[in-house]
Amino acid sequence: GENVEQHPSTLSVQEGDSAVIKCTYSDSASNYFPWYKQELGKRPQLIIDIRSNVGEKKDQRIAVTLNKTAKHFSLHITETQPEDSAVYFCAAKEDSWGKFQFGAGTQVVVTP
Amino acid sequence: DTAVSQTPKYLVTQMGNDKSIKCEQNLGHDTMYWYKQDSKKFLKIMFSYNNKELIINETVPNRFSPKSPDKAHLNLHINSLELGDSAVYFCASSQVGLNTGELFFGEGSRLTVL
């Protein structure tokens, strides 16, 4: 089955700096890669996703890149703000009946 | 309107008791899930139902029994609760198919077993 590894487990950045979180997956059939943000005490919520036919996707200060050959995908947050502090999860899924397999999460702390 | 709602939000109970958590989604999705999030924040899938049929059943003790009376509801019953069952349980839903969509999570049910 799918196995998703996520690094780092914790990330401290100064406000205004960039944050990068990396994930690798094992199942070459995976073709959907969402990223979820979970604030303290809240539910995980989708912030950006990418499909295997695309190499990069941007949405304002966040971007995701995908390297299908290397089975890597990454989340980039630019100009970080204190409200970006949260746990971020990457996930991989094969279309149809495949399950969403989550990475272990990255605790991001943005210090003013 | 809450898209995925689960009750109760908090549950404190004694070891050995039986408890249930209910989940409902009003998004018209065909697939629902139960995830367990432990103290280390890891999101582990437990079960998935598609149109009331069980499609994913991870290695979960058989004290956990999901039930889906219709595709908008997925309940979780836990027998003989143990200390290690303490966690936040998230219900989620999505529409599977050719273009798998977003996974929508409920607010979570925090279970504390004493």
Coordinates of N, CA and C in Angstrom, one line a residue:
Chain A
G1 N 0.8 -1.2 0.0 CA 0.0 0.0 0.0 C 0.9 1.3 0.0
E2 N 0.2 2.4 -0.1 CA 0.9 3.7 -0.1 C 1.5 4.0 1.2
N3 N 2.7 4.6 1.1 CA 3.4 5.1 2.3 C 3.8 6.5 2.0
V4 N 3.5 7.4 2.9 CA 3.9 8.8 2.6 C 4.7 9.3 3.8
E5 N 5.9 9.8 3.4 CA 6.8 10.3 4.4 C 6.9 11.8 4.3
Q6 N 6.9 12.5 5.4 CA 6.9 14.0 5.4 C 8.0 14.5 6.3
H7 N 8.6 15.6 5.8 CA 9.7 16.2 6.6 C 9.7 17.7 6.4
P8 N 10.1 18.5 7.4 CA 10.5 18.1 8.7 C 9.2 17.9 9.6
S9 N 9.4 17.4 10.8 CA 8.3 17.2 11.7 C 8.0 18.5 12.4
T10 N 8.9 19.4 12.5 CA 8.7 20.7 13.1 C 9.5 21.7 12.3
L11 N 9.0 22.9 12.1 CA 9.6 24.0 11.3 C 9.3 25.3 12.0
S12 N 10.4 26.0 12.4 CA 10.3 27.4 13.0 C 10.8 28.4 12.0
V13 N 10.0 29.4 11.7 CA 10.5 30.4 10.7 C 10.1 31.8 11.3
Q14 N 11.0 32.7 10.8 CA 10.7 34.1 11.2 C 9.6 34.6 10.3
E15 N 8.7 35.5 10.8 CA 7.7 36.1 10.0 C 8.3 36.7 8.7
G16 N 7.8 36.5 7.6 CA 8.3 37.0 6.4 C 9.2 36.1 5.6
D17 N 9.7 35.1 6.3 CA 10.6 34.1 5.6 C 9.7 33.1 4.9
S18 N 10.3 32.2 4.1 CA 9.6 31.1 3.4 C 9.7 29.8 4.2
A19 N 8.7 29.0 4.0 CA 8.7 27.6 4.7 C 8.5 26.6 3.6
V20 N 9.2 25.5 3.7 CA 9.1 24.4 2.7 C 9.0 23.1 3.4
I21 N 8.0 22.4 3.0 CA 7.7 21.0 3.6 C 7.7 20.0 2.4
K22 N 8.4 18.9 2.7 CA 8.6 17.9 1.6 C 8.0 16.6 2.0
C23 N 7.4 16.0 0.9 CA 6.8 14.6 1.1 C 7.3 13.7 0.0
T24 N 7.4 12.4 0.3 CA 7.7 11.4 -0.7 C 6.6 10.3 -0.5
Y25 N 6.3 9.7 -1.7 CA 5.3 8.6 -1.6 C 5.8 7.4 -2.3
S26 N 5.2 6.3 -2.1 CA 5.8 5.0 -2.6 C 5.0 4.5 -3.8
D27 N 3.7 4.7 -3.8 CA 2.8 4.1 -4.8 C 2.8 4.9 -6.1
S28 N 3.4 4.4 -7.2 CA 3.4 5.1 -8.4 C 2.0 5.3 -9.0
A29 N 1.0 4.6 -8.5 CA -0.4 4.8 -9.0 C -1.0 6.0 -8.4
S30 N -0.4 6.6 -7.4 CA -1.0 7.8 -6.8 C -1.0 9.0 -7.7
N31 N -2.1 9.7 -7.8 CA -2.2 10.8 -8.8 C -2.9 12.0 -8.3
Y32 N -3.2 12.0 -7.0 CA -3.8 13.2 -6.4 C -3.1 13.5 -5.1
F33 N -2.6 14.8 -4.9 CA -1.8 15.1 -3.8 C -2.3 16.4 -3.1
P34 N -3.1 16.2 -2.1 CA -3.6 17.4 -1.4 C -2.7 17.8 -0.2
W35 N -2.8 19.0 0.2 CA -2.2 19.5 1.4 C -3.3 20.1 2.4
Y36 N -3.2 19.7 3.6 CA -4.2 20.1 4.6 C -3.5 20.9 5.7
K37 N -4.2 21.9 6.2 CA -3.7 22.7 7.3 C -4.7 22.5 8.5
Q38 N -4.1 22.2 9.7 CA -4.9 22.0 10.8 C -4.4 22.9 11.9
E39 N -5.3 23.9 12.2 CA -5.0 24.8 13.3 C -5.3 24.1 14.6
L40 N -4.8 24.6 15.7 CA -4.9 24.0 17.0 C -6.4 23.8 17.4
G41 N -6.8 22.6 17.7 CA -8.2 22.3 18.1 C -9.2 22.3 17.0
K42 N -8.7 22.5 15.7 CA -9.7 22.5 14.6 C -9.5 21.3 13.7
R43 N -10.4 21.3 12.7 CA -10.3 20.2 11.7 C -9.3 20.5 10.7
P44 N -8.7 19.4 10.0 CA -7.8 19.7 8.9 C -8.7 20.2 7.7
Q45 N -8.1 21.2 7.0 CA -8.8 21.8 5.9 C -7.8 21.9 4.7
L46 N -8.4 21.6 3.6 CA -7.6 21.6 2.3 C -7.1 23.1 2.0
I47 N -5.8 23.2 1.7 CA -5.3 24.5 1.3 C -4.9 24.6 -0.1
I48 N -4.4 23.5 -0.6 CA -4.0 23.4 -2.0 C -3.9 21.9 -2.4
D49 N -4.1 21.6 -3.7 CA -3.9 20.2 -4.1 C -3.3 20.3 -5.5
I50 N -2.8 19.1 -6.0 CA -2.2 19.0 -7.3 C -2.4 17.6 -7.8
R51 N -2.7 17.6 -9.1 CA -2.9 16.3 -9.8 C -1.6 15.9 -10.6
S52 N -1.5 14.7 -10.9 CA -0.2 14.2 -11.5 C 0.0 14.7 -12.9
N53 N -0.9 15.3 -13.5 CA -0.7 15.8 -14.8 C -0.2 17.3 -14.8
V54 N 0.1 17.8 -13.6 CA 0.6 19.1 -13.4 C 1.9 19.1 -12.5
G55 N 2.8 20.0 -12.9 CA 4.1 20.0 -12.1 C 4.1 21.0 -11.0
E56 N 3.3 22.1 -11.1 CA 3.3 23.1 -10.1 C 2.0 23.8 -10.1
K57 N 1.6 24.3 -8.9 CA 0.4 25.0 -8.8 C 0.6 26.1 -7.7
K58 N 0.0 27.3 -8.0 CA 0.2 28.4 -7.0 C -1.2 28.9 -6.6
D59 N -1.2 29.4 -5.4 CA -2.4 30.1 -4.9 C -2.0 31.2 -3.9
Q60 N -1.8 32.4 -4.4 CA -1.3 33.5 -3.6 C 0.1 33.1 -3.0
R61 N 0.1 33.0 -1.7 CA 1.4 32.8 -1.0 C 1.8 31.3 -0.9
I62 N 1.0 30.4 -1.3 CA 1.3 29.0 -1.3 C 1.4 28.4 -2.6
A63 N 2.3 27.4 -2.7 CA 2.6 26.7 -4.0 C 2.9 25.3 -3.7
V64 N 2.6 24.4 -4.6 CA 2.9 23.0 -4.5 C 3.6 22.6 -5.8
T65 N 4.7 21.8 -5.6 CA 5.4 21.3 -6.8 C 5.4 19.7 -6.7
L66 N 5.4 19.1 -7.8 CA 5.3 17.6 -7.9 C 6.3 17.1 -8.9
N67 N 7.1 16.1 -8.4 CA 8.0 15.5 -9.3 C 7.6 14.0 -9.3
K68 N 6.9 13.6 -10.3 CA 6.3 12.2 -10.4 C 7.4 11.2 -10.5
T69 N 8.5 11.5 -11.2 CA 9.5 10.6 -11.5 C 10.2 10.2 -10.2
A70 N 10.5 11.2 -9.4 CA 11.2 11.0 -8.1 C 10.2 10.7 -7.0
K71 N 8.9 10.8 -7.2 CA 7.8 10.6 -6.2 C 8.0 11.6 -5.1
H72 N 8.2 12.8 -5.4 CA 8.3 13.9 -4.4 C 7.3 15.0 -4.6
F73 N 6.8 15.6 -3.6 CA 6.0 16.8 -3.7 C 6.2 17.7 -2.5
S74 N 6.1 18.9 -2.8 CA 6.5 19.9 -1.7 C 5.5 21.0 -1.6
L75 N 5.4 21.6 -0.4 CA 4.6 22.8 -0.2 C 5.5 23.9 0.1
H76 N 5.3 25.0 -0.5 CA 6.1 26.3 -0.3 C 5.1 27.4 0.2
I77 N 5.5 28.0 1.3 CA 4.7 29.1 1.8 C 5.7 30.3 1.8
T78 N 5.4 31.3 1.1 CA 6.2 32.5 1.1 C 5.6 33.6 2.0
E79 N 6.5 34.5 2.4 CA 6.1 35.7 3.2 C 5.2 35.2 4.4
T80 N 5.8 34.3 5.2 CA 5.0 33.7 6.2 C 4.5 34.7 7.2
Q81 N 3.3 34.4 7.8 CA 2.6 35.3 8.7 C 2.3 34.4 10.0
P82 N 2.1 35.1 11.1 CA 1.8 34.3 12.3 C 0.6 33.3 12.1
E83 N -0.4 33.7 11.3 CA -1.6 32.9 11.1 C -1.3 31.7 10.3
D84 N -0.1 31.6 9.7 CA 0.3 30.4 9.0 C 0.7 29.3 10.0
S85 N 0.9 29.6 11.3 CA 1.3 28.6 12.3 C 0.2 27.6 12.4
A86 N 0.5 26.3 12.2 CA -0.4 25.2 12.2 C 0.3 23.9 12.0
V87 N -0.4 22.8 12.0 CA 0.2 21.5 11.5 C -0.3 21.3 10.1
Y88 N 0.7 21.0 9.2 CA 0.4 20.8 7.8 C 0.6 19.3 7.5
F89 N -0.4 18.8 6.7 CA -0.3 17.4 6.3 C -0.3 17.3 4.8
C90 N 0.6 16.5 4.3 CA 0.5 16.1 2.9 C -0.2 14.8 2.8
A91 N -0.8 14.5 1.6 CA -1.5 13.2 1.4 C -1.3 12.8 0.0
A92 N -1.5 11.5 -0.2 CA -1.4 11.0 -1.6 C -2.6 10.0 -1.8
K93 N -3.1 10.0 -3.0 CA -4.3 9.2 -3.2 C -4.3 8.7 -4.7
E94 N -4.6 7.5 -4.9 CA -4.9 7.0 -6.2 C -6.4 7.3 -6.4
D95 N -6.7 7.6 -7.7 CA -8.1 7.9 -8.0 C -9.0 6.6 -7.7
S96 N -10.2 6.8 -7.8 CA -11.2 5.8 -7.6 C -11.2 5.3 -6.2
W97 N -11.0 4.1 -5.9 CA -11.2 3.6 -4.5 C -10.0 3.7 -3.6
G98 N -8.9 4.3 -4.0 CA -7.7 4.4 -3.2 C -8.0 5.3 -2.0
K99 N -7.3 5.0 -0.9 CA -7.6 5.8 0.3 C -6.6 7.0 0.3
F100 N -7.0 8.0 1.1 CA -6.1 9.1 1.3 C -5.0 8.7 2.4
Q101 N -3.8 8.6 2.0 CA -2.7 8.3 2.9 C -2.0 9.5 3.3
F102 N -2.0 9.8 4.6 CA -1.4 11.1 5.1 C 0.0 10.9 5.6
G103 N 0.8 12.0 5.4 CA 2.1 12.1 6.0 C 1.9 12.4 7.5
A104 N 3.0 12.3 8.3 CA 2.9 12.4 9.7 C 2.7 13.8 10.2
G105 N 2.7 14.8 9.3 CA 2.4 16.2 9.7 C 3.7 17.0 10.0
T106 N 3.6 18.3 9.8 CA 4.7 19.2 10.1 C 4.1 20.4 10.9
Q107 N 4.6 20.6 12.1 CA 4.2 21.7 13.0 C 5.0 22.9 12.6
V108 N 4.3 23.9 12.0 CA 5.0 25.1 11.6 C 4.7 26.2 12.6
V109 N 5.8 26.8 13.1 CA 5.6 27.9 14.0 C 6.3 29.2 13.4
V110 N 5.5 30.2 13.2 CA 6.0 31.5 12.6 C 6.1 32.5 13.7
T111 N 7.3 32.9 14.0 CA 7.5 33.8 15.1 C 7.6 35.3 14.6
P112 N 7.0 36.2 15.2 CA 6.9 37.6 14.8 C 8.3 38.2 14.8
Chain B
D1 N -24.5 26.3 7.0 CA -24.7 24.9 7.1 C -23.4 24.1 7.3
T2 N -23.4 23.3 8.3 CA -22.2 22.4 8.4 C -22.2 21.3 7.4
A3 N -21.0 21.2 6.7 CA -20.9 20.2 5.6 C -20.9 18.8 6.2
V4 N -19.9 18.6 7.2 CA -19.8 17.3 7.8 C -19.9 17.5 9.3
S5 N -20.9 17.0 9.9 CA -21.1 17.2 11.3 C -21.0 15.9 12.1
Q6 N -20.4 15.9 13.3 CA -20.3 14.7 14.1 C -20.6 15.0 15.5
T7 N -21.2 14.1 16.2 CA -21.6 14.2 17.6 C -21.3 13.0 18.3
P8 N -20.9 13.1 19.6 CA -20.6 14.4 20.3 C -19.2 14.9 20.0
K9 N -19.0 16.2 20.4 CA -17.7 16.8 20.2 C -16.7 16.3 21.3
Y10 N -17.2 16.0 22.4 CA -16.4 15.6 23.5 C -17.1 14.4 24.2
L11 N -16.2 13.4 24.6 CA -16.8 12.2 25.2 C -15.8 11.7 26.2
V12 N -16.2 11.7 27.5 CA -15.3 11.2 28.6 C -16.0 10.0 29.2
T13 N -15.3 8.9 29.2 CA -15.9 7.7 29.7 C -14.9 6.8 30.4
Q14 N -15.4 5.8 31.1 CA -14.6 4.8 31.8 C -14.2 3.7 30.9
M15 N -13.1 3.1 31.2 CA -12.6 1.9 30.5 C -13.7 0.8 30.6
G16 N -13.9 0.1 29.6 CA -14.8 -1.0 29.5 C -16.2 -0.6 29.0
N17 N -16.5 0.7 29.0 CA -17.8 1.1 28.5 C -17.9 1.0 27.0
D18 N -19.1 1.1 26.5 CA -19.4 1.1 25.0 C -19.9 2.5 24.7
K19 N -19.4 3.1 23.6 CA -19.8 4.4 23.1 C -20.0 4.5 21.6
S20 N -20.7 5.5 21.2 CA -20.9 5.7 19.7 C -20.7 7.1 19.4
I21 N -20.2 7.3 18.2 CA -20.0 8.6 17.6 C -20.8 8.6 16.3
K22 N -21.5 9.7 16.0 CA -22.4 9.8 14.8 C -21.8 10.8 13.9
C23 N -22.0 10.6 12.6 CA -21.5 11.5 11.6 C -22.5 11.6 10.4
E24 N -22.7 12.8 10.0 CA -23.6 13.1 8.9 C -23.0 14.1 7.9
Q25 N -23.2 13.9 6.6 CA -22.7 14.9 5.7 C -23.8 15.3 4.7
N26 N -23.9 16.6 4.4 CA -24.9 17.1 3.5 C -24.3 17.6 2.2
L27 N -23.2 17.0 1.8 CA -22.5 17.4 0.6 C -22.9 16.6 -0.6
G28 N -23.7 15.5 -0.4 CA -24.1 14.6 -1.5 C -22.9 13.7 -1.9
H29 N -21.9 13.6 -1.1 CA -20.8 12.7 -1.4 C -21.1 11.3 -1.3
D30 N -20.4 10.4 -2.0 CA -20.7 9.0 -2.0 C -19.8 8.2 -1.1
T31 N -18.8 8.9 -0.5 CA -17.8 8.1 0.3 C -17.6 8.8 1.6
M32 N -17.6 8.0 2.7 CA -17.3 8.6 4.0 C -16.2 7.8 4.7
Y33 N -15.5 8.4 5.7 CA -14.4 7.8 6.3 C -14.4 8.1 7.8
W34 N -13.7 7.2 8.5 CA -13.3 7.5 9.9 C -11.8 7.5 10.0
Y35 N -11.3 8.6 10.6 CA -9.8 8.7 10.9 C -9.6 8.9 12.4
K36 N -8.5 8.3 12.9 CA -8.2 8.5 14.3 C -6.9 9.4 14.3
Q37 N -6.9 10.4 15.1 CA -5.8 11.3 15.3 C -5.3 11.2 16.8
D38 N -4.1 10.6 17.0 CA -3.6 10.4 18.3 C -2.9 11.7 18.8
S39 N -2.3 11.5 20.0 CA -1.7 12.7 20.6 C -0.5 13.2 19.8
K40 N 0.1 12.4 18.9 CA 1.2 12.8 18.1 C 0.7 13.4 16.8
K41 N -0.6 13.6 16.7 CA -1.3 14.3 15.5 C -1.3 13.4 14.3
F42 N -0.9 12.2 14.3 CA -0.9 11.4 13.1 C -2.4 11.0 12.7
L43 N -2.7 11.2 11.5 CA -4.1 10.9 11.0 C -4.1 9.5 10.4
K44 N -4.7 8.6 11.0 CA -4.7 7.2 10.6 C -6.1 6.8 10.1
I45 N -6.2 6.3 8.9 CA -7.5 5.9 8.4 C -8.0 4.6 9.1
M46 N -9.2 4.6 9.5 CA -9.8 3.4 10.1 C -10.7 2.6 9.1
F47 N -11.7 3.3 8.6 CA -12.7 2.7 7.7 C -13.1 3.7 6.6
S48 N -13.6 3.1 5.5 CA -14.2 3.9 4.5 C -15.4 3.2 3.9
Y49 N -16.5 3.9 3.7 CA -17.7 3.4 3.1 C -18.0 4.2 1.8
N50 N -18.3 3.4 0.8 CA -18.8 4.0 -0.5 C -20.2 3.6 -0.7
N51 N -21.2 4.5 -0.8 CA -22.6 4.1 -1.0 C -23.0 3.0 -0.1
K52 N -22.7 3.2 1.2 CA -23.1 2.3 2.3 C -22.3 1.0 2.3
E53 N -21.4 0.8 1.4 CA -20.6 -0.5 1.3 C -19.2 -0.2 1.9
L54 N -18.7 -1.1 2.8 CA -17.4 -1.0 3.3 C -16.3 -1.3 2.3
I55 N -15.4 -0.3 2.0 CA -14.4 -0.5 1.0 C -13.0 -0.5 1.6
I56 N -12.8 0.2 2.8 CA -11.5 0.2 3.4 C -11.8 -0.2 4.9
N57 N -11.0 -1.2 5.3 CA -11.1 -1.6 6.7 C -9.7 -1.9 7.1
E58 N -9.1 -0.9 7.7 CA -7.7 -1.0 8.2 C -7.6 -2.0 9.4
T59 N -6.4 -2.2 9.8 CA -6.1 -3.1 10.9 C -6.6 -2.4 12.2
V60 N -7.9 -2.6 12.5 CA -8.5 -1.9 13.6 C -9.1 -3.0 14.5
P61 N -9.0 -3.0 15.8 CA -9.6 -4.0 16.6 C -11.1 -4.2 16.3
N62 N -11.6 -5.4 16.4 CA -13.0 -5.6 16.1 C -13.9 -5.0 17.2
R63 N -13.4 -4.4 18.2 CA -14.2 -3.6 19.1 C -14.8 -2.4 18.4
F64 N -14.2 -2.0 17.3 CA -14.7 -0.8 16.5 C -15.6 -1.3 15.4
S65 N -16.8 -0.9 15.4 CA -17.7 -1.3 14.4 C -18.4 -0.1 13.7
P66 N -18.1 0.1 12.4 CA -18.8 1.2 11.7 C -20.1 0.7 11.2
K67 N -21.0 1.7 11.0 CA -22.3 1.4 10.4 C -22.7 2.6 9.5
S68 N -23.2 2.2 8.3 CA -23.6 3.3 7.4 C -25.1 3.0 7.0
P69 N -26.0 3.6 7.6 CA -27.4 3.4 7.3 C -27.8 3.9 5.9
D70 N -27.1 5.0 5.5 CA -27.3 5.5 4.1 C -26.0 6.3 3.8
K71 N -25.9 6.7 2.6 CA -24.6 7.3 2.2 C -24.3 8.6 2.8
A72 N -25.3 9.2 3.5 CA -25.0 10.5 4.2 C -24.6 10.3 5.6
H73 N -24.7 9.1 6.1 CA -24.4 8.8 7.5 C -23.4 7.7 7.7
L74 N -22.4 7.9 8.6 CA -21.5 6.9 9.0 C -21.2 7.0 10.5
N75 N -21.7 6.0 11.2 CA -21.5 6.0 12.7 C -20.4 5.0 13.1
L76 N -19.8 5.3 14.3 CA -18.8 4.5 14.8 C -19.1 4.0 16.2
H77 N -19.2 2.7 16.4 CA -19.5 2.2 17.7 C -18.2 1.5 18.3
I78 N -17.9 1.8 19.5 CA -16.7 1.2 20.1 C -17.1 0.5 21.4
N79 N -16.8 -0.8 21.4 CA -17.1 -1.7 22.6 C -15.9 -1.8 23.5
S80 N -16.2 -2.0 24.7 CA -15.1 -2.3 25.7 C -13.9 -1.3 25.6
L81 N -14.2 -0.1 25.8 CA -13.2 1.0 25.6 C -11.9 0.8 26.4
E82 N -10.8 1.1 25.8 CA -9.5 0.9 26.5 C -8.8 2.3 26.5
L83 N -7.8 2.4 27.4 CA -7.1 3.7 27.5 C -6.5 4.2 26.2
G84 N -6.0 3.2 25.4 CA -5.4 3.6 24.1 C -6.4 4.1 23.1
D85 N -7.6 4.0 23.4 CA -8.6 4.5 22.4 C -8.8 6.0 22.5
S86 N -8.2 6.6 23.5 CA -8.3 8.0 23.7 C -7.6 8.7 22.5
A87 N -8.4 9.6 21.8 CA -7.9 10.2 20.6 C -9.0 11.2 20.1
V88 N -8.7 11.9 19.1 CA -9.7 12.6 18.4 C -10.1 11.8 17.1
Y89 N -11.4 11.6 17.0 CA -11.9 10.8 15.8 C -12.5 11.8 14.9
F90 N -12.0 11.7 13.6 CA -12.5 12.6 12.6 C -13.3 11.8 11.6
C91 N -14.5 12.3 11.3 CA -15.3 11.8 10.2 C -15.0 12.6 9.0
A92 N -15.0 12.1 7.8 CA -14.7 12.9 6.6 C -15.6 12.3 5.4
S93 N -15.7 13.1 4.4 CA -16.4 12.6 3.2 C -15.7 13.2 2.0
S94 N -15.9 12.5 0.9 CA -15.4 12.9 -0.4 C -16.2 12.3 -1.5
Q95 N -16.1 12.8 -2.7 CA -16.7 12.2 -3.9 C -15.6 11.5 -4.7
V96 N -15.6 10.2 -4.7 CA -14.6 9.5 -5.5 C -15.0 9.3 -6.9
G97 N -14.1 8.9 -7.7 CA -14.4 8.7 -9.1 C -13.3 9.1 -10.0
L98 N -13.6 9.5 -11.2 CA -12.5 9.8 -12.1 C -11.7 11.0 -11.7
N99 N -12.3 11.9 -11.0 CA -11.5 13.1 -10.5 C -11.8 13.2 -9.0
T100 N -11.0 12.5 -8.2 CA -11.1 12.5 -6.8 C -11.1 13.9 -6.2
G101 N -12.1 14.2 -5.4 CA -12.2 15.5 -4.9 C -11.7 15.7 -3.5
E102 N -11.9 16.8 -3.0 CA -11.4 17.2 -1.6 C -12.0 16.3 -0.6
L103 N -11.2 16.1 0.4 CA -11.7 15.4 1.6 C -12.2 16.4 2.6
F104 N -13.4 16.4 3.0 CA -14.0 17.3 3.9 C -14.1 16.6 5.3
F105 N -13.5 17.3 6.3 CA -13.5 16.7 7.6 C -14.6 17.3 8.5
G106 N -15.1 16.5 9.4 CA -15.9 17.0 10.5 C -15.0 17.7 11.5
E107 N -15.7 18.2 12.6 CA -14.9 19.0 13.6 C -14.2 18.1 14.6
G108 N -14.4 16.8 14.5 CA -13.7 15.9 15.4 C -14.5 15.6 16.7
S109 N -14.3 14.4 17.2 CA -14.9 14.0 18.5 C -13.7 13.6 19.4
R110 N -13.5 14.3 20.4 CA -12.4 14.0 21.3 C -12.9 13.0 22.4
L111 N -12.3 11.8 22.3 CA -12.7 10.7 23.2 C -11.6 10.6 24.3
T112 N -12.0 10.6 25.5 CA -11.1 10.4 26.6 C -11.5 9.3 27.4
V113 N -10.7 8.2 27.5 CA -11.0 7.0 28.3 C -10.2 7.1 29.6
L114 N -10.9 7.0 30.7 CA -10.3 7.1 32.0 C -10.1 5.7 32.7

